Amino acid sequence: MNLVKPKIAHYKAVMEADRDFERAGEEPYCGASGRVGYMGWLLLLDRQSKPECMDYGSNPNEIYFLMDDEEKKIYGFGQLRPYDTVDVLTWAGHIGYSVAPSERGQGFAQEILRRLLDMGFDRGRREILLTCDVDNDASRHVIEKAGGRFAGFYRDGKYDKRQYWFDAQDWRKRKG
């Protein structure tokens, strides 16, 4: 299992993962139909990963796929938002993840979170914020199991989130 950046060769795996979300009555992760739409999505991801996108009011956002070793199947998606923007420090958090509906309950969210926390701390972050919707018990459980320290709620007219902090020093101690 690997955490990899999206590339052209992942087209079929992404389309299958999107169909998995649709079969479950959920919004597809990529949401691009056809190869041209997928290529546009890859270009958008590249632009969104750069710090310059903050100039346009967006959050730099790196997308990763948790895939099998042959990179033919996607188990889940992860986002690393490495910069402290207003959105990241309130409702979005530094890390996000989503697991394909047919793959849920197998520890893939925990694996994505562990790998992205390692990545964030390896890049020099001292603290990482995660958020989840207040009614998302599955995500709350994943965060708390990983050692997230509950910090309170963020609520406004659009968002109702729980906030959890991870500390680099505590994270390294937990890992042994």
PDB file of C-alpha atoms in Angstrom:
ATOM      1  CA  MET A   1       0.000   0.000   0.000  1.00  0.00           C
ATOM      2  CA  ASN A   2       1.324   3.426  -0.965  1.00  0.00           C
ATOM      3  CA  LEU A   3       0.315   7.062  -0.571  1.00  0.00           C
ATOM      4  CA  VAL A   4       0.895   8.595  -3.991  1.00  0.00           C
ATOM      5  CA  LYS A   5       0.271  11.853  -5.824  1.00  0.00           C
ATOM      6  CA  PRO A   6      -2.335  11.638  -8.590  1.00  0.00           C
ATOM      7  CA  LYS A   7      -1.069  11.069 -12.100  1.00  0.00           C
ATOM      8  CA  ILE A   8      -2.436  10.292 -15.537  1.00  0.00           C
ATOM      9  CA  ALA A   9      -1.900   6.549 -15.094  1.00  0.00           C
ATOM     10  CA  HIS A  10      -4.427   6.537 -12.217  1.00  0.00           C
ATOM     11  CA  TYR A  11      -7.341   7.517 -14.477  1.00  0.00           C
ATOM     12  CA  LYS A  12      -9.153   4.147 -14.385  1.00  0.00           C
ATOM     13  CA  ALA A  13      -8.670   3.752 -10.642  1.00  0.00           C
ATOM     14  CA  VAL A  14     -10.057   7.253  -9.994  1.00  0.00           C
ATOM     15  CA  MET A  15     -13.081   6.653 -12.223  1.00  0.00           C
ATOM     16  CA  GLU A  16     -13.792   3.371 -10.394  1.00  0.00           C
ATOM     17  CA  ALA A  17     -13.471   5.095  -7.009  1.00  0.00           C
ATOM     18  CA  ASP A  18     -15.856   7.830  -8.179  1.00  0.00           C
ATOM     19  CA  ARG A  19     -18.375   5.172  -9.260  1.00  0.00           C
ATOM     20  CA  ASP A  20     -18.018   3.610  -5.799  1.00  0.00           C
ATOM     21  CA  PHE A  21     -19.001   6.943  -4.189  1.00  0.00           C
ATOM     22  CA  GLU A  22     -21.912   7.340  -6.635  1.00  0.00           C
ATOM     23  CA  ARG A  23     -23.219   3.799  -5.933  1.00  0.00           C
ATOM     24  CA  ALA A  24     -23.287   4.734  -2.239  1.00  0.00           C
ATOM     25  CA  GLY A  25     -25.314   7.870  -3.055  1.00  0.00           C
ATOM     26  CA  GLU A  26     -22.376  10.153  -2.280  1.00  0.00           C
ATOM     27  CA  GLU A  27     -20.676  12.851  -4.278  1.00  0.00           C
ATOM     28  CA  PRO A  28     -17.750  11.501  -6.340  1.00  0.00           C
ATOM     29  CA  TYR A  29     -14.327  12.492  -5.050  1.00  0.00           C
ATOM     30  CA  CYS A  30     -12.858  13.609  -8.362  1.00  0.00           C
ATOM     31  CA  GLY A  31     -16.135  14.393 -10.085  1.00  0.00           C
ATOM     32  CA  ALA A  32     -14.537  14.585 -13.534  1.00  0.00           C
ATOM     33  CA  SER A  33     -16.197  12.682 -16.312  1.00  0.00           C
ATOM     34  CA  GLY A  34     -13.993  11.332 -19.051  1.00  0.00           C
ATOM     35  CA  ARG A  35     -10.304  11.650 -19.743  1.00  0.00           C
ATOM     36  CA  VAL A  36     -10.435  15.349 -20.631  1.00  0.00           C
ATOM     37  CA  GLY A  37     -12.178  16.152 -17.355  1.00  0.00           C
ATOM     38  CA  TYR A  38      -9.638  14.068 -15.461  1.00  0.00           C
ATOM     39  CA  MET A  39      -6.739  15.870 -17.145  1.00  0.00           C
ATOM     40  CA  GLY A  40      -8.290  19.200 -16.160  1.00  0.00           C
ATOM     41  CA  TRP A  41      -8.675  17.949 -12.586  1.00  0.00           C
ATOM     42  CA  LEU A  42      -4.976  16.992 -12.482  1.00  0.00           C
ATOM     43  CA  LEU A  43      -4.023  20.478 -13.702  1.00  0.00           C
ATOM     44  CA  LEU A  44      -6.257  22.043 -11.053  1.00  0.00           C
ATOM     45  CA  LEU A  45      -4.664  19.878  -8.346  1.00  0.00           C
ATOM     46  CA  ASP A  46      -1.223  20.995  -9.469  1.00  0.00           C
ATOM     47  CA  ARG A  47      -2.239  24.670  -9.256  1.00  0.00           C
ATOM     48  CA  GLN A  48      -3.944  24.203  -5.894  1.00  0.00           C
ATOM     49  CA  SER A  49      -0.840  22.630  -4.386  1.00  0.00           C
ATOM     50  CA  LYS A  50       1.194  25.809  -4.788  1.00  0.00           C
ATOM     51  CA  PRO A  51       1.398  28.525  -2.111  1.00  0.00           C
ATOM     52  CA  GLU A  52       0.554  31.168  -4.737  1.00  0.00           C
ATOM     53  CA  CYS A  53      -3.053  29.952  -4.719  1.00  0.00           C
ATOM     54  CA  MET A  54      -3.427  31.730  -1.353  1.00  0.00           C
ATOM     55  CA  ASP A  55      -3.320  34.981  -3.325  1.00  0.00           C
ATOM     56  CA  TYR A  56      -6.679  33.971  -4.782  1.00  0.00           C
ATOM     57  CA  GLY A  57      -8.270  33.124  -1.445  1.00  0.00           C
ATOM     58  CA  SER A  58      -7.752  29.384  -1.676  1.00  0.00           C
ATOM     59  CA  ASN A  59      -5.856  26.939   0.518  1.00  0.00           C
ATOM     60  CA  PRO A  60      -2.804  25.169  -0.858  1.00  0.00           C
ATOM     61  CA  ASN A  61      -3.990  21.598  -0.919  1.00  0.00           C
ATOM     62  CA  GLU A  62      -1.954  18.526  -1.823  1.00  0.00           C
ATOM     63  CA  ILE A  63      -3.985  15.468  -2.814  1.00  0.00           C
ATOM     64  CA  TYR A  64      -2.785  11.904  -2.310  1.00  0.00           C
ATOM     65  CA  PHE A  65      -4.258   8.491  -3.105  1.00  0.00           C
ATOM     66  CA  LEU A  66      -3.884   5.491  -0.818  1.00  0.00           C
ATOM     67  CA  MET A  67      -3.415   2.747  -3.412  1.00  0.00           C
ATOM     68  CA  ASP A  68      -2.438  -0.880  -3.699  1.00  0.00           C
ATOM     69  CA  ASP A  69       1.196  -1.622  -4.538  1.00  0.00           C
ATOM     70  CA  GLU A  70       0.456  -1.878  -8.277  1.00  0.00           C
ATOM     71  CA  GLU A  71      -1.348   1.513  -8.199  1.00  0.00           C
ATOM     72  CA  LYS A  72      -4.455  -0.008  -9.785  1.00  0.00           C
ATOM     73  CA  LYS A  73      -6.913   0.412  -6.885  1.00  0.00           C
ATOM     74  CA  ILE A  74      -7.668   3.406  -4.687  1.00  0.00           C
ATOM     75  CA  TYR A  75      -8.674   2.737  -1.099  1.00  0.00           C
ATOM     76  CA  GLY A  76      -8.961   6.374  -0.102  1.00  0.00           C
ATOM     77  CA  PHE A  77      -7.938   9.963  -0.642  1.00  0.00           C
ATOM     78  CA  GLY A  78      -5.981  12.312   1.573  1.00  0.00           C
ATOM     79  CA  GLN A  79      -5.375  16.046   1.588  1.00  0.00           C
ATOM     80  CA  LEU A  80      -2.490  17.872   3.188  1.00  0.00           C
ATOM     81  CA  ARG A  81      -2.980  21.611   3.646  1.00  0.00           C
ATOM     82  CA  PRO A  82       0.488  22.663   4.835  1.00  0.00           C
ATOM     83  CA  TYR A  83      -0.096  26.382   5.379  1.00  0.00           C
ATOM     84  CA  ASP A  84      -1.891  28.200   8.194  1.00  0.00           C
ATOM     85  CA  THR A  85      -4.733  30.019   6.462  1.00  0.00           C
ATOM     86  CA  VAL A  86      -7.937  31.219   8.117  1.00  0.00           C
ATOM     87  CA  ASP A  87      -9.867  28.299   6.594  1.00  0.00           C
ATOM     88  CA  VAL A  88      -7.288  25.724   7.680  1.00  0.00           C
ATOM     89  CA  LEU A  89      -7.241  27.060  11.246  1.00  0.00           C
ATOM     90  CA  THR A  90     -11.030  27.090  11.578  1.00  0.00           C
ATOM     91  CA  TRP A  91     -13.072  24.602   9.547  1.00  0.00           C
ATOM     92  CA  ALA A  92     -10.758  22.810   7.072  1.00  0.00           C
ATOM     93  CA  GLY A  93      -7.804  21.629   9.149  1.00  0.00           C
ATOM     94  CA  HIS A  94      -4.349  20.711   7.874  1.00  0.00           C
ATOM     95  CA  ILE A  95      -5.393  17.187   6.902  1.00  0.00           C
ATOM     96  CA  GLY A  96      -8.474  15.669   5.351  1.00  0.00           C
ATOM     97  CA  TYR A  97      -9.271  12.153   4.214  1.00  0.00           C
ATOM     98  CA  SER A  98     -12.004  10.166   2.569  1.00  0.00           C
ATOM     99  CA  VAL A  99     -12.273   6.426   2.077  1.00  0.00           C
ATOM    100  CA  ALA A 100     -14.077   4.806  -0.838  1.00  0.00           C
ATOM    101  CA  PRO A 101     -17.429   3.527   0.475  1.00  0.00           C
ATOM    102  CA  SER A 102     -16.729  -0.139  -0.332  1.00  0.00           C
ATOM    103  CA  GLU A 103     -13.414   0.077   1.561  1.00  0.00           C
ATOM    104  CA  ARG A 104     -14.671   1.625   4.804  1.00  0.00           C
ATOM    105  CA  GLY A 105     -14.212  -0.091   8.140  1.00  0.00           C
ATOM    106  CA  GLN A 106     -10.859  -1.625   7.210  1.00  0.00           C
ATOM    107  CA  GLY A 107      -8.504   0.931   8.784  1.00  0.00           C
ATOM    108  CA  PHE A 108      -7.713   2.890   5.614  1.00  0.00           C
ATOM    109  CA  ALA A 109      -8.696   6.271   7.115  1.00  0.00           C
ATOM    110  CA  GLN A 110      -6.342   5.571  10.023  1.00  0.00           C
ATOM    111  CA  GLU A 111      -3.572   4.685   7.565  1.00  0.00           C
ATOM    112  CA  ILE A 112      -4.070   7.841   5.497  1.00  0.00           C
ATOM    113  CA  LEU A 113      -4.115   9.982   8.630  1.00  0.00           C
ATOM    114  CA  ARG A 114      -0.958   8.341  10.030  1.00  0.00           C
ATOM    115  CA  ARG A 115       0.955   8.855   6.797  1.00  0.00           C
ATOM    116  CA  LEU A 116      -0.157  12.477   6.372  1.00  0.00           C
ATOM    117  CA  LEU A 117       0.674  13.307   9.999  1.00  0.00           C
ATOM    118  CA  ASP A 118       4.151  11.848   9.430  1.00  0.00           C
ATOM    119  CA  MET A 119       4.490  13.906   6.246  1.00  0.00           C
ATOM    120  CA  GLY A 120       3.377  17.128   7.922  1.00  0.00           C
ATOM    121  CA  PHE A 121       5.654  16.686  10.925  1.00  0.00           C
ATOM    122  CA  ASP A 122       8.578  15.593   8.715  1.00  0.00           C
ATOM    123  CA  ARG A 123       8.190  18.925   6.909  1.00  0.00           C
ATOM    124  CA  GLY A 124       8.687  20.777  10.157  1.00  0.00           C
ATOM    125  CA  ARG A 125       5.157  21.442  11.385  1.00  0.00           C
ATOM    126  CA  ARG A 126       4.978  21.475  15.163  1.00  0.00           C
ATOM    127  CA  GLU A 127       1.199  21.214  15.365  1.00  0.00           C
ATOM    128  CA  ILE A 128      -1.440  19.924  12.988  1.00  0.00           C
ATOM    129  CA  LEU A 129      -5.160  20.679  13.212  1.00  0.00           C
ATOM    130  CA  LEU A 130      -7.803  18.203  12.114  1.00  0.00           C
ATOM    131  CA  THR A 131     -11.497  18.899  11.983  1.00  0.00           C
ATOM    132  CA  CYS A 132     -14.559  16.776  11.404  1.00  0.00           C
ATOM    133  CA  ASP A 133     -18.261  17.466  11.205  1.00  0.00           C
ATOM    134  CA  VAL A 134     -19.826  17.200  14.659  1.00  0.00           C
ATOM    135  CA  ASP A 135     -22.096  14.386  13.453  1.00  0.00           C
ATOM    136  CA  ASN A 136     -19.307  12.378  11.759  1.00  0.00           C
ATOM    137  CA  ASP A 137     -18.679   9.792  14.468  1.00  0.00           C
ATOM    138  CA  ALA A 138     -16.503   7.622  12.221  1.00  0.00           C
ATOM    139  CA  SER A 139     -14.049  10.450  11.540  1.00  0.00           C
ATOM    140  CA  ARG A 140     -14.108  11.551  15.177  1.00  0.00           C
ATOM    141  CA  HIS A 141     -13.192   7.996  16.179  1.00  0.00           C
ATOM    142  CA  VAL A 142     -10.298   7.878  13.672  1.00  0.00           C
ATOM    143  CA  ILE A 143      -8.895  11.184  14.948  1.00  0.00           C
ATOM    144  CA  GLU A 144      -9.266  10.305  18.625  1.00  0.00           C
ATOM    145  CA  LYS A 145      -7.767   6.828  18.118  1.00  0.00           C
ATOM    146  CA  ALA A 146      -4.734   8.478  16.483  1.00  0.00           C
ATOM    147  CA  GLY A 147      -4.306  10.697  19.556  1.00  0.00           C
ATOM    148  CA  GLY A 148      -5.937  13.950  18.501  1.00  0.00           C
ATOM    149  CA  ARG A 149      -6.441  16.333  21.430  1.00  0.00           C
ATOM    150  CA  PHE A 150      -9.970  17.792  21.402  1.00  0.00           C
ATOM    151  CA  ALA A 151      -9.733  21.581  21.301  1.00  0.00           C
ATOM    152  CA  GLY A 152     -13.353  22.641  20.935  1.00  0.00           C
ATOM    153  CA  PHE A 153     -15.826  23.509  18.241  1.00  0.00           C
ATOM    154  CA  TYR A 154     -15.867  25.829  15.263  1.00  0.00           C
ATOM    155  CA  ARG A 155     -19.361  26.941  14.397  1.00  0.00           C
ATOM    156  CA  ASP A 156     -20.639  29.525  11.986  1.00  0.00           C
ATOM    157  CA  GLY A 157     -23.594  29.665   9.619  1.00  0.00           C
ATOM    158  CA  LYS A 158     -22.016  27.135   7.249  1.00  0.00           C
ATOM    159  CA  TYR A 159     -19.842  24.849   9.401  1.00  0.00           C
ATOM    160  CA  ASP A 160     -20.313  22.855  12.587  1.00  0.00           C
ATOM    161  CA  LYS A 161     -16.935  21.237  13.274  1.00  0.00           C
ATOM    162  CA  ARG A 162     -14.994  19.538  16.035  1.00  0.00           C
ATOM    163  CA  GLN A 163     -11.335  20.594  16.221  1.00  0.00           C
ATOM    164  CA  TYR A 164      -8.430  18.365  17.252  1.00  0.00           C
ATOM    165  CA  TRP A 165      -4.739  19.170  17.571  1.00  0.00           C
ATOM    166  CA  PHE A 166      -1.785  16.855  17.082  1.00  0.00           C
ATOM    167  CA  ASP A 167       1.595  17.850  18.500  1.00  0.00           C
ATOM    168  CA  ALA A 168       4.804  16.697  16.765  1.00  0.00           C
ATOM    169  CA  GLN A 169       6.541  15.745  19.987  1.00  0.00           C
ATOM    170  CA  ASP A 170       3.550  13.760  21.275  1.00  0.00           C
ATOM    171  CA  TRP A 171       3.130  12.092  17.873  1.00  0.00           C
ATOM    172  CA  ARG A 172       6.725  10.911  17.815  1.00  0.00           C
ATOM    173  CA  LYS A 173       6.407   9.547  21.379  1.00  0.00           C
ATOM    174  CA  ARG A 174       3.246   7.625  20.421  1.00  0.00           C
ATOM    175  CA  LYS A 175       5.023   6.052  17.485  1.00  0.00           C
ATOM    176  CA  GLY A 176       7.823   4.858  19.745  1.00  0.00           C
TER     177      GLY A 176
END
